[in-house]
C-alpha cells in the first residue's frame, strides 16, 4: 500500500475519532497526518513526511492550546440545560448545612440552597455538580 494512503487513513481515523471527544486535539493530529499524506503523495522522503507531520502537529497543538486559554470552559456551560431553570422548594434535609429537597422535572433532587426559602418557594438553578443542584431564590 502506498505510504500516502497510510497517512491519509490515519488522518481520517483521527478526524473521525475527534467527533467523539470534542477537544480538537485529535483533529489537529488528523490534519497533521493529512499533511504527511500530501507530502508523501508529492514524493517527499519518509523523513520529510515525519517532520512535516510533526511540525503541523506542534503548530496545531499550540493554536488549540492558545484558543482554550482565551476561551476557558465555564463551569455553568457543562450544565447549560439545567442552569436558569426553576425548581420548587420541598423541605430541608439539613437546614444548618443548607441542604434541601427540591422538585425539578417531576422528581425530587438534593440541592444546596442559598437563602432561607419556605415550602413551595420557587428557586433558580445556578449550577449542578455530582447530582446536587445549587439553587438560589429567583430574585437573587
Short mmCIF file of C-alpha atoms in Angstrom, two decimals:
data_model
loop_
_atom_site.label_atom_id
_atom_site.label_comp_id
_atom_site.label_asym_id
_atom_site.label_seq_id
_atom_site.Cartn_x
_atom_site.Cartn_y
_atom_site.Cartn_z
CA UNK A 1 0.00 0.00 0.00
CA UNK A 2 1.28 3.45 -0.86
CA UNK A 3 2.67 5.50 2.02
CA UNK A 4 0.38 8.44 1.32
CA UNK A 5 -2.64 6.16 1.73
CA UNK A 6 -1.43 5.05 5.16
CA UNK A 7 -1.05 8.69 6.23
CA UNK A 8 -4.47 9.54 4.79
CA UNK A 9 -6.20 6.62 6.52
CA UNK A 10 -4.57 7.56 9.83
CA UNK A 11 -5.64 11.17 9.31
CA UNK A 12 -9.25 10.31 8.58
CA UNK A 13 -9.44 7.88 11.52
CA UNK A 14 -8.16 10.61 13.85
CA UNK A 15 -10.55 13.21 12.45
CA UNK A 16 -13.48 10.82 12.89
CA UNK A 17 -12.31 9.93 16.42
CA UNK A 18 -12.32 13.65 17.22
CA UNK A 19 -16.08 13.65 16.76
CA UNK A 20 -16.28 11.57 19.95
CA UNK A 21 -14.08 13.81 22.11
CA UNK A 22 -14.70 17.45 21.20
CA UNK A 23 -11.27 18.62 22.37
CA UNK A 24 -9.85 19.46 18.92
CA UNK A 25 -6.53 17.74 19.66
CA UNK A 26 -7.34 14.61 17.66
CA UNK A 27 -8.48 16.90 14.86
CA UNK A 28 -5.05 18.56 14.93
CA UNK A 29 -3.28 15.21 14.72
CA UNK A 30 -5.64 14.07 11.97
CA UNK A 31 -4.96 17.18 9.89
CA UNK A 32 -1.23 16.78 10.56
CA UNK A 33 -1.41 13.20 9.27
CA UNK A 34 -3.15 14.51 6.16
CA UNK A 35 -0.25 16.95 5.73
CA UNK A 36 2.05 13.92 5.88
CA UNK A 37 -0.14 12.24 3.25
CA UNK A 38 0.20 15.27 0.98
CA UNK A 39 3.99 15.30 1.35
CA UNK A 40 4.09 11.55 0.61
CA UNK A 41 1.83 11.99 -2.41
CA UNK A 42 4.13 14.73 -3.74
CA UNK A 43 7.06 12.31 -3.46
CA UNK A 44 8.70 13.58 -0.27
CA UNK A 45 11.07 11.28 1.58
CA UNK A 46 9.84 9.49 4.70
CA UNK A 47 11.89 11.79 6.96
CA UNK A 48 10.22 14.81 5.32
CA UNK A 49 6.78 13.27 5.83
CA UNK A 50 7.50 12.72 9.52
CA UNK A 51 8.99 16.19 10.01
CA UNK A 52 6.10 17.92 8.23
CA UNK A 53 3.56 15.91 10.25
CA UNK A 54 5.37 16.75 13.49
CA UNK A 55 5.59 20.43 12.57
CA UNK A 56 1.89 20.57 11.67
CA UNK A 57 1.09 18.81 14.97
CA UNK A 58 3.14 21.25 17.02
CA UNK A 59 1.62 24.30 15.36
CA UNK A 60 -1.89 22.87 15.69
CA UNK A 61 -1.49 21.92 19.35
CA UNK A 62 -0.09 25.39 20.10
CA UNK A 63 -3.06 27.05 18.37
CA UNK A 64 -5.64 24.86 20.09
CA UNK A 65 -3.99 25.36 23.47
CA UNK A 66 -3.95 29.11 22.95
CA UNK A 67 -7.62 29.07 21.90
CA UNK A 68 -8.62 27.10 25.03
CA UNK A 69 -6.76 29.64 27.19
CA UNK A 70 -8.67 32.52 25.60
CA UNK A 71 -11.99 30.66 25.86
CA UNK A 72 -11.96 28.87 29.24
CA UNK A 73 -14.71 26.41 29.87
CA UNK A 74 -17.38 27.94 32.07
CA UNK A 75 -18.44 25.53 34.81
CA UNK A 76 -22.05 26.57 34.19
CA UNK A 77 -21.84 25.69 30.50
CA UNK A 78 -21.48 21.99 31.35
CA UNK A 79 -24.95 22.10 32.86
CA UNK A 80 -26.41 24.64 30.50
CA UNK A 81 -29.69 22.76 30.18
CA UNK A 82 -30.26 22.98 33.93
CA UNK A 83 -28.80 26.41 34.73
CA UNK A 84 -31.51 29.05 34.91
CA UNK A 85 -34.34 26.53 35.25
CA UNK A 86 -36.70 26.87 38.19
CA UNK A 87 -37.32 24.35 40.97
CA UNK A 88 -39.84 24.18 43.80
CA UNK A 89 -38.50 24.04 47.35
CA UNK A 90 -39.96 20.99 49.18
CA UNK A 91 -38.24 20.65 52.56
CA UNK A 92 -34.98 20.97 54.43
CA UNK A 93 -32.81 17.87 54.75
CA UNK A 94 -30.16 19.71 56.79
CA UNK A 95 -31.04 23.35 57.33
CA UNK A 96 -27.72 24.15 59.06
CA UNK A 97 -25.83 22.68 56.09
CA UNK A 98 -28.22 24.37 53.62
CA UNK A 99 -29.16 21.01 52.04
CA UNK A 100 -32.76 20.62 50.90
CA UNK A 101 -35.03 18.60 48.63
CA UNK A 102 -36.43 20.41 45.62
CA UNK A 103 -38.82 19.33 42.88
CA UNK A 104 -37.35 19.55 39.39
CA UNK A 105 -38.55 17.84 36.21
CA UNK A 106 -41.12 15.82 38.13
CA UNK A 107 -38.79 14.33 40.74
CA UNK A 108 -37.08 15.25 43.99
CA UNK A 109 -33.44 16.36 43.90
CA UNK A 110 -30.87 17.21 46.53
CA UNK A 111 -29.97 20.87 46.44
CA UNK A 112 -27.51 23.20 48.11
CA UNK A 113 -29.61 26.28 48.85
CA UNK A 114 -28.61 29.93 49.14
CA UNK A 115 -31.02 31.79 51.39
CA UNK A 116 -33.85 30.54 53.60
CA UNK A 117 -36.79 29.53 51.40
CA UNK A 118 -40.10 28.18 52.64
CA UNK A 119 -42.13 25.29 51.29
CA UNK A 120 -43.24 25.76 47.66
CA UNK A 121 -40.92 28.75 47.07
CA UNK A 122 -39.60 28.98 43.51
CA UNK A 123 -35.79 28.81 43.23
CA UNK A 124 -33.41 29.05 40.28
CA UNK A 125 -30.64 26.58 39.46
CA UNK A 126 -27.23 28.28 39.46
CA UNK A 127 -25.05 25.18 38.86
CA UNK A 128 -25.23 21.42 39.18
CA UNK A 129 -22.40 19.20 40.37
CA UNK A 130 -22.40 15.46 41.05
CA UNK A 131 -26.18 15.24 41.04
CA UNK A 132 -26.62 18.11 43.51
CA UNK A 133 -28.30 21.28 42.30
CA UNK A 134 -27.03 24.62 43.60
CA UNK A 135 -30.05 26.91 43.80
CA UNK A 136 -30.97 30.38 44.98
CA UNK A 137 -34.13 32.45 45.16
CA UNK A 138 -35.49 33.78 41.87
CA UNK A 139 -34.81 37.39 42.85
CA UNK A 140 -31.10 36.68 43.59
#
